[in-house]
PDB file of C-alpha atoms in Angstrom:
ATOM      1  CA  UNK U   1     109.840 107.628  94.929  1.00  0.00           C
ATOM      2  CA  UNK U   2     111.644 107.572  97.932  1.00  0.00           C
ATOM      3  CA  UNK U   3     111.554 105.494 101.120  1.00  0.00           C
ATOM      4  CA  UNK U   4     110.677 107.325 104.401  1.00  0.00           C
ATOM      5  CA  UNK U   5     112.688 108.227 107.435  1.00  0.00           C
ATOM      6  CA  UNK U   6     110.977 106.854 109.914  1.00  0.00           C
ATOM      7  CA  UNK U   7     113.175 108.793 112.726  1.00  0.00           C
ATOM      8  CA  UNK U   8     111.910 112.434 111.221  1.00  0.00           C
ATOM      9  CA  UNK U   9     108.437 113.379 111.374  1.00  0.00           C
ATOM     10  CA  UNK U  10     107.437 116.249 109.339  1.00  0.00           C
ATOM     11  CA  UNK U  11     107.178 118.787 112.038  1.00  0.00           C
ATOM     12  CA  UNK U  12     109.919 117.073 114.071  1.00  0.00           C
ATOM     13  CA  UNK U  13     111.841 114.063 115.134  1.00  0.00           C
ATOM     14  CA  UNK U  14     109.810 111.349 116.470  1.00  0.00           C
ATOM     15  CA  UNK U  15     110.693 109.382 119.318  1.00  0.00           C
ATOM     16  CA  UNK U  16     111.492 105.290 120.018  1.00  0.00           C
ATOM     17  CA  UNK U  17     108.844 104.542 121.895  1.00  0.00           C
ATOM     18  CA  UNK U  18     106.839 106.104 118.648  1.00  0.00           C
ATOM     19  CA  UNK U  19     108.894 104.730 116.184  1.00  0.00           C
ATOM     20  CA  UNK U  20     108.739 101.038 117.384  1.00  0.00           C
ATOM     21  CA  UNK U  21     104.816 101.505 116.631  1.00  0.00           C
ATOM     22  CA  UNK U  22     104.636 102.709 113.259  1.00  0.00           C
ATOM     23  CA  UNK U  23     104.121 100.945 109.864  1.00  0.00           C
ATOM     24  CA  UNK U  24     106.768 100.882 107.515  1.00  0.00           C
ATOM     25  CA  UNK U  25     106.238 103.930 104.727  1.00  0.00           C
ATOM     26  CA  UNK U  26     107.542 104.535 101.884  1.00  0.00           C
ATOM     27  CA  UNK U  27     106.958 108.196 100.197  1.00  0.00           C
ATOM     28  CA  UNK U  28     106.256 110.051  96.717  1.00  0.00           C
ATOM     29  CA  UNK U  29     107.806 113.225  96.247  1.00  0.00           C
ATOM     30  CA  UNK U  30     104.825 115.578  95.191  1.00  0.00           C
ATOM     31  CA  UNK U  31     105.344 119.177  94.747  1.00  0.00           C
ATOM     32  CA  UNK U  32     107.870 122.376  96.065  1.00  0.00           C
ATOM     33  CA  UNK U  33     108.660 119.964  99.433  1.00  0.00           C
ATOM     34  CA  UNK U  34     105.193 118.075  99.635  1.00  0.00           C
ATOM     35  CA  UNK U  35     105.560 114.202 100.110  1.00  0.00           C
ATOM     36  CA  UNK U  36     102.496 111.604 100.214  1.00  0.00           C
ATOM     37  CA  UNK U  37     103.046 108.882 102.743  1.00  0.00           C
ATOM     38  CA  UNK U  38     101.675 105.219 102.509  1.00  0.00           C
ATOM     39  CA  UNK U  39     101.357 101.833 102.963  1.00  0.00           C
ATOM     40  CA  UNK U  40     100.423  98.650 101.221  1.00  0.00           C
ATOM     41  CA  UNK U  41      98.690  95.582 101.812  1.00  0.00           C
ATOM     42  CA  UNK U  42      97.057  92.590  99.986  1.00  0.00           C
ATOM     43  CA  UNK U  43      96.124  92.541  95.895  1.00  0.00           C
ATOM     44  CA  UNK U  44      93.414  93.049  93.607  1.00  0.00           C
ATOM     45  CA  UNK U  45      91.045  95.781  92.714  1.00  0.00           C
ATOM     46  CA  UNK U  46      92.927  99.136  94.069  1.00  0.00           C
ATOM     47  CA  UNK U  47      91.181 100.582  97.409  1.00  0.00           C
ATOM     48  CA  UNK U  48      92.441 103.780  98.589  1.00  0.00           C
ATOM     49  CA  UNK U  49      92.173 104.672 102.561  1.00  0.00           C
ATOM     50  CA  UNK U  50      91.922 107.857 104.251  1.00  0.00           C
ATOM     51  CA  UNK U  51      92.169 108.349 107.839  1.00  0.00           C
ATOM     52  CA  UNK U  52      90.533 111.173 109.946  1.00  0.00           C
ATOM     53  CA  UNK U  53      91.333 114.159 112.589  1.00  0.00           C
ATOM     54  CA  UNK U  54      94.152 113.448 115.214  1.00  0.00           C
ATOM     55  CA  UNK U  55      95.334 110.192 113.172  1.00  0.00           C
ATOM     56  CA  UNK U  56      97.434 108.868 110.787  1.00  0.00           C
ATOM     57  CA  UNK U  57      97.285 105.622 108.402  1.00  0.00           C
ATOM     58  CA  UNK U  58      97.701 104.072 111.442  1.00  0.00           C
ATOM     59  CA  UNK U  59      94.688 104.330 112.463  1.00  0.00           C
ATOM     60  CA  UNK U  60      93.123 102.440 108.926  1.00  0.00           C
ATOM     61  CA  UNK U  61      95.767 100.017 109.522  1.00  0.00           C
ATOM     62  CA  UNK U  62      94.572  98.741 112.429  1.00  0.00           C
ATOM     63  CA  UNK U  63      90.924  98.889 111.676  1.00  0.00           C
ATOM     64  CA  UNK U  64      89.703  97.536 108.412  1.00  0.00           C
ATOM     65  CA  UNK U  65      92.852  97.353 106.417  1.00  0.00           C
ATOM     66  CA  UNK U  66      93.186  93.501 106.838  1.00  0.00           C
ATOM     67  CA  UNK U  67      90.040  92.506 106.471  1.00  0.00           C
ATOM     68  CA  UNK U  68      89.782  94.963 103.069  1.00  0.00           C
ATOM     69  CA  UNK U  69      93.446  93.544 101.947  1.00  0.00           C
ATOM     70  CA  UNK U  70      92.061  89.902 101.417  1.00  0.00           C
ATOM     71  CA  UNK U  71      90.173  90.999  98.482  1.00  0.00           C
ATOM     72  CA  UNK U  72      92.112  94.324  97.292  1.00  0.00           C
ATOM     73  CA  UNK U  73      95.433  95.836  97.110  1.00  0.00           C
ATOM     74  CA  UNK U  74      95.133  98.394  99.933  1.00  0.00           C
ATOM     75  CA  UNK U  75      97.239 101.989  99.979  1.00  0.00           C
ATOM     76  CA  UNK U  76      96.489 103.574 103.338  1.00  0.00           C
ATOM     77  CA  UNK U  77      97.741 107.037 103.153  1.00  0.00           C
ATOM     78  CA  UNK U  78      99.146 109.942 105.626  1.00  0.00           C
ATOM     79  CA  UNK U  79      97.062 113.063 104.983  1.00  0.00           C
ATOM     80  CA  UNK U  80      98.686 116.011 104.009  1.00  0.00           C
ATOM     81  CA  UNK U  81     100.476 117.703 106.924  1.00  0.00           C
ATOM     82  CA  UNK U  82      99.835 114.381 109.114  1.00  0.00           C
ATOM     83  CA  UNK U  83     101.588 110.937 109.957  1.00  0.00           C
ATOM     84  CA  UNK U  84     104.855 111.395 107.512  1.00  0.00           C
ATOM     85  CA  UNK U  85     103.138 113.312 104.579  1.00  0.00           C
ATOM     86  CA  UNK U  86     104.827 116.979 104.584  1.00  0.00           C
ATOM     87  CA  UNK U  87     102.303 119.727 102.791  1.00  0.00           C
ATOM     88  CA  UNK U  88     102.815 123.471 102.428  1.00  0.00           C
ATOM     89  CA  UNK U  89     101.123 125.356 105.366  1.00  0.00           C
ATOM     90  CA  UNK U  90      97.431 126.367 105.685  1.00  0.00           C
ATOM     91  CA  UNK U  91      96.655 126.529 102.311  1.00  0.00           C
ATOM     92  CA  UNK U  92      96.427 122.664 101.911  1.00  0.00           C
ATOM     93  CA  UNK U  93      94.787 122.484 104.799  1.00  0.00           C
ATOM     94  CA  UNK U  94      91.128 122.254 102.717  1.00  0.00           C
ATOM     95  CA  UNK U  95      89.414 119.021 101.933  1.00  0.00           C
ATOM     96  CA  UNK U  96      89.524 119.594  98.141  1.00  0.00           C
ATOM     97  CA  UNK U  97      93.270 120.316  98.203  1.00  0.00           C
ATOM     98  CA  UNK U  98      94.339 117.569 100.066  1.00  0.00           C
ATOM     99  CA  UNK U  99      92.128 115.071  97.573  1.00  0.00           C
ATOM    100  CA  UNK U 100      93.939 116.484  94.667  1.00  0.00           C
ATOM    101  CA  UNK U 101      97.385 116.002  96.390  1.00  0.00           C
ATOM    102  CA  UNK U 102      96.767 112.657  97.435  1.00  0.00           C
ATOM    103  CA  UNK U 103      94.991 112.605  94.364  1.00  0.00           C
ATOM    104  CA  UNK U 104      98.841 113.161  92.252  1.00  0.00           C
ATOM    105  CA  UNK U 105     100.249 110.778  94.828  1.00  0.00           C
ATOM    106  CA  UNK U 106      98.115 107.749  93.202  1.00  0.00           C
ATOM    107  CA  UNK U 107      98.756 108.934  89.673  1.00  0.00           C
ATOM    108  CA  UNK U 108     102.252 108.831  90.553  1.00  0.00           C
ATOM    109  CA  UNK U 109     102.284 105.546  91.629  1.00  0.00           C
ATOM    110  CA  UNK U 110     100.171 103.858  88.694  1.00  0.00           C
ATOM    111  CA  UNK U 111      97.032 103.365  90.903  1.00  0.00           C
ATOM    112  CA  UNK U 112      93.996 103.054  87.953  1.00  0.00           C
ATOM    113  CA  UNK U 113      90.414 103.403  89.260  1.00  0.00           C
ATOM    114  CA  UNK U 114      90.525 103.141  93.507  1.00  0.00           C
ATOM    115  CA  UNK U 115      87.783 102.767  95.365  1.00  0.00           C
ATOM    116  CA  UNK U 116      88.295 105.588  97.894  1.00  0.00           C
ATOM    117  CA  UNK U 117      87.543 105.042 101.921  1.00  0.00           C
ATOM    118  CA  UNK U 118      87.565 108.040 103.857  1.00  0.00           C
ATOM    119  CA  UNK U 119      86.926 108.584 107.832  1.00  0.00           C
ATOM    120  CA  UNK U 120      85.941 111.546 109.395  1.00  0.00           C
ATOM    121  CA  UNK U 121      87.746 114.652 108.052  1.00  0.00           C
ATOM    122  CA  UNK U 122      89.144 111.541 105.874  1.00  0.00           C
ATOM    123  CA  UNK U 123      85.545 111.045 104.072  1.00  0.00           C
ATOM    124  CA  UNK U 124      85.088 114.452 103.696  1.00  0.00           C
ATOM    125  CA  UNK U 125      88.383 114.547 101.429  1.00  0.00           C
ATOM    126  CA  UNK U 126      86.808 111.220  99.888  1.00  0.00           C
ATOM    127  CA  UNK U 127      83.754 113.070  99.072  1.00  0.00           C
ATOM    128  CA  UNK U 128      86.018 116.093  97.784  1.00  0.00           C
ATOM    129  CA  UNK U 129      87.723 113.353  95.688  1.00  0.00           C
ATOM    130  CA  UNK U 130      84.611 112.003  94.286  1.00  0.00           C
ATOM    131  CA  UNK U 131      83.307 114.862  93.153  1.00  0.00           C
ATOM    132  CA  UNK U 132      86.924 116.645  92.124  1.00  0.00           C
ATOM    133  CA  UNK U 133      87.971 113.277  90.065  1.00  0.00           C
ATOM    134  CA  UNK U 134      84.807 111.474  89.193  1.00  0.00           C
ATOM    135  CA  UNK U 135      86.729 109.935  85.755  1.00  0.00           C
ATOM    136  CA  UNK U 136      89.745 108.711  87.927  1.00  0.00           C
ATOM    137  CA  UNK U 137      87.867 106.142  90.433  1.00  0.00           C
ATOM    138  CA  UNK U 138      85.496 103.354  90.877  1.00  0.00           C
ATOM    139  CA  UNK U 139      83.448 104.941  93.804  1.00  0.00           C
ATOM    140  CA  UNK U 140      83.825 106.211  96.971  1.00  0.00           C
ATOM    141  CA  UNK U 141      83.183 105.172 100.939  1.00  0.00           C
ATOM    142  CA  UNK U 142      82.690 107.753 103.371  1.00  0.00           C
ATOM    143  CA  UNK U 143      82.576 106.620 107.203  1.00  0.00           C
ATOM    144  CA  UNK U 144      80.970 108.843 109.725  1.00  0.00           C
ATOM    145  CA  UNK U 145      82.008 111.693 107.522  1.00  0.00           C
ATOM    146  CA  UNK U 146      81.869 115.565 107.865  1.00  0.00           C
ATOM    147  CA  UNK U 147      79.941 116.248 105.249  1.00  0.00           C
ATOM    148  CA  UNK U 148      78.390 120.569 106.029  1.00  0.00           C
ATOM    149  CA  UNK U 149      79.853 123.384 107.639  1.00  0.00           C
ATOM    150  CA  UNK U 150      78.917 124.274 111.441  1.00  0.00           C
ATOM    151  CA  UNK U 151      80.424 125.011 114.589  1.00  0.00           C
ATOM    152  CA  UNK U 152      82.532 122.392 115.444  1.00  0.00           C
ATOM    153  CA  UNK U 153      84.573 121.946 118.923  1.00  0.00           C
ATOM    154  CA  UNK U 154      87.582 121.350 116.873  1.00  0.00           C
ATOM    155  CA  UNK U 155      87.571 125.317 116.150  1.00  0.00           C
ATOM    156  CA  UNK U 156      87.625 126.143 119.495  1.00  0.00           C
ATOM    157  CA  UNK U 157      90.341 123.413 120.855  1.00  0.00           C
ATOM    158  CA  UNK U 158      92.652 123.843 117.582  1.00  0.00           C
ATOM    159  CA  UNK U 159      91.779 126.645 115.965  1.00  0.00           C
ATOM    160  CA  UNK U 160      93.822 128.978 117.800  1.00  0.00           C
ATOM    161  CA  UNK U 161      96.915 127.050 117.486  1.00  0.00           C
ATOM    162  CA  UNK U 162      96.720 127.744 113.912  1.00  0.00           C
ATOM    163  CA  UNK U 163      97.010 131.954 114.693  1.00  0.00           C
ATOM    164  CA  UNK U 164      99.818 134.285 114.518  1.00  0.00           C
ATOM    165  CA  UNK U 165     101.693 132.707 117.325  1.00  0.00           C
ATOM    166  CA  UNK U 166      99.623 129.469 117.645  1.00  0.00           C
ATOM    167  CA  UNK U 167     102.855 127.451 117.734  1.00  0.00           C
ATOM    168  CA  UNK U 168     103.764 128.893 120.719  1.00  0.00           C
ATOM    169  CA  UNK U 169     100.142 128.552 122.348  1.00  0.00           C
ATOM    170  CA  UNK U 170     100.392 124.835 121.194  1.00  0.00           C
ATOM    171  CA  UNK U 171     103.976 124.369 122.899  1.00  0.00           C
ATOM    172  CA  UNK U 172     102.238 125.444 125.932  1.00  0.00           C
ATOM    173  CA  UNK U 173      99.341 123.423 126.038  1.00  0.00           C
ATOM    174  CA  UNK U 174     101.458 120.757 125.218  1.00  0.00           C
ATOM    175  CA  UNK U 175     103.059 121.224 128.757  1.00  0.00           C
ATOM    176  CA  UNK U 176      99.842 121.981 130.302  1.00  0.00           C
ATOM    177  CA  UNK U 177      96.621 120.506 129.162  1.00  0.00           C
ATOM    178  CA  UNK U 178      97.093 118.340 126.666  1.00  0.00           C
ATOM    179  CA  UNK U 179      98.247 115.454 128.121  1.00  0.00           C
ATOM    180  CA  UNK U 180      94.788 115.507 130.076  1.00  0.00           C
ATOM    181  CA  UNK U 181      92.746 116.074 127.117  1.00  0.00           C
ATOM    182  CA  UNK U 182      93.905 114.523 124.268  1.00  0.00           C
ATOM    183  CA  UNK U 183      93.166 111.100 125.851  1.00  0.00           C
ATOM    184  CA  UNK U 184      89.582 112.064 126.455  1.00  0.00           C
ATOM    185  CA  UNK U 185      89.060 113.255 123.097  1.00  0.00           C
ATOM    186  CA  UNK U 186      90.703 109.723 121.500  1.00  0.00           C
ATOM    187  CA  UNK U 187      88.606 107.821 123.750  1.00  0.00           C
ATOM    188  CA  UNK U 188      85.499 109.787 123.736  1.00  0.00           C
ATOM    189  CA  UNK U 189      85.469 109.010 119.467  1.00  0.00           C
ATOM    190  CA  UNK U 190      84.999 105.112 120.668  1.00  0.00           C
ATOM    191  CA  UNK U 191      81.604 105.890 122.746  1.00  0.00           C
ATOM    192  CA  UNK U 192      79.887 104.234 123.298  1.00  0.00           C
ATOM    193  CA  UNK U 193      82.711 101.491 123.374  1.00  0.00           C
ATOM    194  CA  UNK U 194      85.438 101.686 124.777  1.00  0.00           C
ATOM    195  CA  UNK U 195      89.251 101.806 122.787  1.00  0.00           C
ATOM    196  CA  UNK U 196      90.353  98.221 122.384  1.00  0.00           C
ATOM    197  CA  UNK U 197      93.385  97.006 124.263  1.00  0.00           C
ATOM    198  CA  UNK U 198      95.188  96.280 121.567  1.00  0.00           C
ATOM    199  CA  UNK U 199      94.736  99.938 119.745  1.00  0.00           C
ATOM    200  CA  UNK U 200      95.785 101.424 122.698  1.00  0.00           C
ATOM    201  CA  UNK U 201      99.171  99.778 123.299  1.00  0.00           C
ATOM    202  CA  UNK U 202      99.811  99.491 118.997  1.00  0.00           C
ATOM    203  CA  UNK U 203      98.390 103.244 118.182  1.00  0.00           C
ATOM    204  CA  UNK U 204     101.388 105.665 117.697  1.00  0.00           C
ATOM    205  CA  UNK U 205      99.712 108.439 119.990  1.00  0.00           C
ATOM    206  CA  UNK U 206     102.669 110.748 119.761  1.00  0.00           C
ATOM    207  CA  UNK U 207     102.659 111.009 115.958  1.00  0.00           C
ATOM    208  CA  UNK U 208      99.346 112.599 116.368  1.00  0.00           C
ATOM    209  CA  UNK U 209      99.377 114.382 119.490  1.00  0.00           C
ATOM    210  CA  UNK U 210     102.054 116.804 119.649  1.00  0.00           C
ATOM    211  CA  UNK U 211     101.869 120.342 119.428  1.00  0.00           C
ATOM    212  CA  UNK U 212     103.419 121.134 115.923  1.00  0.00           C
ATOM    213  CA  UNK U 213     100.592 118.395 114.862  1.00  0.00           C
ATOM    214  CA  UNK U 214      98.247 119.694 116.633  1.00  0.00           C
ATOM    215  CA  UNK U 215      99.216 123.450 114.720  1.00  0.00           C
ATOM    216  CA  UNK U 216      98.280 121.347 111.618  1.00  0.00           C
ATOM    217  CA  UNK U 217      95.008 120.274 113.113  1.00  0.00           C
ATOM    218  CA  UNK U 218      93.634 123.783 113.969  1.00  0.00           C
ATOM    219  CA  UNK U 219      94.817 124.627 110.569  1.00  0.00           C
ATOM    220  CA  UNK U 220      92.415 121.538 108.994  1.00  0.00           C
ATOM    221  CA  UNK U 221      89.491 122.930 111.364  1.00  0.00           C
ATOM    222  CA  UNK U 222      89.526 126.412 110.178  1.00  0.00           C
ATOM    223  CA  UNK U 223      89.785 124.796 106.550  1.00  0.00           C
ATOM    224  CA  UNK U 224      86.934 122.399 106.699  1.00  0.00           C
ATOM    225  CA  UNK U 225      84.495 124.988 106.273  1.00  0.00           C
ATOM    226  CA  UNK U 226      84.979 126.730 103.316  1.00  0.00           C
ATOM    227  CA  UNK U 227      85.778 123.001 101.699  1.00  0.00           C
ATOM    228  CA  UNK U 228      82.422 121.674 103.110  1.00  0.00           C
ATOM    229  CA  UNK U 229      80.310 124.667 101.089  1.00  0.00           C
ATOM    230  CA  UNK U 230      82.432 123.476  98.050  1.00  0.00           C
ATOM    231  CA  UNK U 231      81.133 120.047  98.939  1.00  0.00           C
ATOM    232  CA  UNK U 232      77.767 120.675  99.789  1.00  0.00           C
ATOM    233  CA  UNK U 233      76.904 122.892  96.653  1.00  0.00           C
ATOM    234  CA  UNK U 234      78.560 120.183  94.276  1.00  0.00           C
ATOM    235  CA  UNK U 235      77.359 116.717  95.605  1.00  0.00           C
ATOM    236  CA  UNK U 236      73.926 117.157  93.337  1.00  0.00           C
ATOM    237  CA  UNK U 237      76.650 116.686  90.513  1.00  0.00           C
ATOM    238  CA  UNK U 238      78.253 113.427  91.910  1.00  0.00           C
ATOM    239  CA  UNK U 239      78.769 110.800  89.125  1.00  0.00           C
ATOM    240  CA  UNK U 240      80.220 107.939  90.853  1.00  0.00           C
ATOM    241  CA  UNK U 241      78.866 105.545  93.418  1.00  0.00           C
ATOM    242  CA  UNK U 242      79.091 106.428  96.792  1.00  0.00           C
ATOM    243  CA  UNK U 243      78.161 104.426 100.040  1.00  0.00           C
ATOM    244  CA  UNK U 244      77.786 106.471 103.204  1.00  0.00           C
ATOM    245  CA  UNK U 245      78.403 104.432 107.179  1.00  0.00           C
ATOM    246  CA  UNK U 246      76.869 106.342 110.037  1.00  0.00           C
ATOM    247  CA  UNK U 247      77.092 105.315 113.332  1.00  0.00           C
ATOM    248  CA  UNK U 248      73.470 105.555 115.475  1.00  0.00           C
ATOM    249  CA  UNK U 249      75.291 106.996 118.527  1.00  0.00           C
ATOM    250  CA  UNK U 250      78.259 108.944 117.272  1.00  0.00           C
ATOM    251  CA  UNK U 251      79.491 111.951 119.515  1.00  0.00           C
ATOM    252  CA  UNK U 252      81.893 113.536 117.062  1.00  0.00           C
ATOM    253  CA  UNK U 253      79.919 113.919 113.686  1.00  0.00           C
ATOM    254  CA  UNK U 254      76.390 113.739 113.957  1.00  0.00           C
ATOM    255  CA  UNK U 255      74.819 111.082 111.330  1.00  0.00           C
ATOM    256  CA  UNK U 256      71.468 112.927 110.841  1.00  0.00           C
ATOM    257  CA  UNK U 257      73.184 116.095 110.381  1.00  0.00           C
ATOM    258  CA  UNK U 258      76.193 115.081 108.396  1.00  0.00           C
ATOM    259  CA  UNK U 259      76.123 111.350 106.707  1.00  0.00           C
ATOM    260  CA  UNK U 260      72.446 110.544 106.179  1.00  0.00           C
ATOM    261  CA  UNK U 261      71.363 114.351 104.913  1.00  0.00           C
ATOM    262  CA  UNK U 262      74.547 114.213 102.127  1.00  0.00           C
ATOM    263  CA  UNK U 263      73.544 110.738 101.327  1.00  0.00           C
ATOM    264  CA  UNK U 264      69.929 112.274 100.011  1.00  0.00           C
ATOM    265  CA  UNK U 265      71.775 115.200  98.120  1.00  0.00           C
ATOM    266  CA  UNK U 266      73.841 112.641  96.015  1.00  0.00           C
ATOM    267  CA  UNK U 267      72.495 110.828  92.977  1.00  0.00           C
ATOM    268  CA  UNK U 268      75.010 107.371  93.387  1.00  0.00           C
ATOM    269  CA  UNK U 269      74.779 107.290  97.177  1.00  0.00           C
ATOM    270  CA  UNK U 270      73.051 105.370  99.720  1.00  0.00           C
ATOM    271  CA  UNK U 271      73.470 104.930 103.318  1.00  0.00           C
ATOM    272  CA  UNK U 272      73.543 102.328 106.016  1.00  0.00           C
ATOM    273  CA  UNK U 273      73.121 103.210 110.008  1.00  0.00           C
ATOM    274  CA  UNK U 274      74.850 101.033 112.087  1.00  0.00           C
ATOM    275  CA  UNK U 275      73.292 100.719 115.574  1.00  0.00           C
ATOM    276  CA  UNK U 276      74.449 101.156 118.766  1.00  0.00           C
ATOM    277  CA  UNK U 277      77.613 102.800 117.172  1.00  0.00           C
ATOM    278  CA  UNK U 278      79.564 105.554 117.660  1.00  0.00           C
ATOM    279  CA  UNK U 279      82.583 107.180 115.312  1.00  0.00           C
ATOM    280  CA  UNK U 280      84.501 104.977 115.126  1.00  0.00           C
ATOM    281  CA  UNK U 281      82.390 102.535 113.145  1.00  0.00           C
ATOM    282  CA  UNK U 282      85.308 100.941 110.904  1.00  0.00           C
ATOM    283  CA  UNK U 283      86.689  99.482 113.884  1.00  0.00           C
ATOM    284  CA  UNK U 284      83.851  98.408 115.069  1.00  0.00           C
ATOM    285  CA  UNK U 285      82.025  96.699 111.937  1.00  0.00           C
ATOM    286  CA  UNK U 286      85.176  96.457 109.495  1.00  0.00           C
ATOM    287  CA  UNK U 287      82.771  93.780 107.421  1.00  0.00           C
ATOM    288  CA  UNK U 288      80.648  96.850 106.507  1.00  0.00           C
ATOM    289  CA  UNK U 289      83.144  99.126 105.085  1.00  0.00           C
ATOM    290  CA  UNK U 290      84.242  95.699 102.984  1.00  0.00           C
ATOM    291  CA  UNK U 291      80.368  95.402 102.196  1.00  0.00           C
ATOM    292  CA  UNK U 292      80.425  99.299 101.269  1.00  0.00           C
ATOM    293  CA  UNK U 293      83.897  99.305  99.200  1.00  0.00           C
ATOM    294  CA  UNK U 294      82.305  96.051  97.223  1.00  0.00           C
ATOM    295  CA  UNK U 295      79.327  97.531  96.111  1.00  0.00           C
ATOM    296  CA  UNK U 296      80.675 100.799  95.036  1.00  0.00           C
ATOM    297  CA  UNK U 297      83.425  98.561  93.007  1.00  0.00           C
ATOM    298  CA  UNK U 298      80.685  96.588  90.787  1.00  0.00           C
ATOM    299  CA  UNK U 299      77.976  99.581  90.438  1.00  0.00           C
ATOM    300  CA  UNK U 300      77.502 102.131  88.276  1.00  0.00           C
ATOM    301  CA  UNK U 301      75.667 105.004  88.690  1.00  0.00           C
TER     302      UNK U 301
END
């Protein structure tokens, strides 16, 4: 294990103003150049969080890690390809495969029996994890999580960046239109609230935003798919307990669609709505995901 240079992304150097917001890291050296990221806070029970599209730890960090970290010893963790975690190109781009790296990334560091908390993209790899490593953890929370394929608008903003030439498209759009849009799509996952003051001026925007990232991000989209048939065909066979969060007025992932329908597909899982929400629900109600991560911790299914 190795601590992390915090000056080197890895798809690039990252800059001061950048820098001066990020948690301290440390890293575990996985396999042929792959490296988990992560942080720590508080003790007890082992909970293992998972952050979403266009974030990194981060974004856990300063939602429901410090309420969770009063009752458990929490590892927030970059997912592969994002924040500080380097992967191998497109091929771990897919839910399952990033659950089994992060997966090694735990074993390698001792941690017995998480409870897993994914957001997003990030509870679809929960899911992937449950089902992948039912033996190897104590349940799993999914937040406003991806849980079946469709179209998504991620394919068409990302997608292409993740082509034959994509980096250069992203370069680009980097100039061009990104710096309009990627602030409407951060704040547009807080609707119906608006992005607290404080996660705007903490939130290390340029970690996730720039256009070898955002490579990396068209190369999750095109991914998700083919993971999310995996998913959908297995969760019948899910042995652990599961809680699912689903905001009432979420833009990005639809909780009919997505949360609620997987939550009736799974043996161990139940589900809780949370009203007048939107997707970014662990900000918003970080007592619930401590509600969820408890009871999947002292149930069995």
């Amino acid at each position: 294990m190795m601590a992390a240079g915090l000056d080197v992304g890895p798809t690039g150097p990252v800059s001061p103003a950048v820098s001066a917001r990020l948690v301290p890291r440390r890293t575990i050296a996985l396999t042929e150049g792959r490296t988990l990221a992560y942080a720590e806070m508080g003790s007890g029970p082992p909970l293992l969080a998972i952050h979403g599209m266009m974030m990194s730890l981060e974004d856990m960090w300063l939602g429901p890690v410090p309420m969770l970290a009063r009752h458990f010893r929490v590892i927030a963790v970059d997912r592969p390809g994002h924040g500080f975690s380097r992967r191998q190109g497109p091929a771990d781009a897919d839910p399952w495969r990033q659950a089994e790296l992060i997966h090694a990334g735990m074993q390698a560091l001792g941690v017995v029996a998480p409870v897993v908390v994914g957001h997003s993209f990030g509870g679809a790899v929960a899911l992937a994890y449950a089902l992948q490593f039912p033996d190897a953890i104590a349940g799993a929370v999914a937040l406003g999580p991806i849980c079946f394929p469709e179209p998504r608008i991620e394919h068409l903003l990302f997608g292409p960046r993740a082509a034959p030439g994509g980096g250069l498209l992203s370069q680009a759009l980097e100039r061009s239109t990104d710096p309009a849009l990627l602030p409407l799509l951060w704040n547009a996952m807080f609707l119906p609230a608006t992005m607290p003051a404080a996660y705007a001026q903490a939130y290390p925007f340029g970690l996730a935003g720039h256009a070898a990232q955002l490579v990396i991000e068209g190369e999750d989209a095109l991914a998700l798919g083919a993971g999310l048939v995996r998913s959908a065909l297995a969760y019948r066979t899910c042995r652990v307990p599961v809680r699912i969060l689903g905001g009432d007025s979420d833009l990005v992932v639809s909780t009919p669609r997505h949360g609620y329908r997987a939550s009736l597909h799974m043996p161990g899982a139940r589900f809780r709505g949370l009203s007048r929400t939107g997707h970014m629900l662990h900000h918003q109600h970080p007592e619930a995901v401590l509600d969820a991560a408890f009871a999947v911790l002292h149930e069995k299914v």
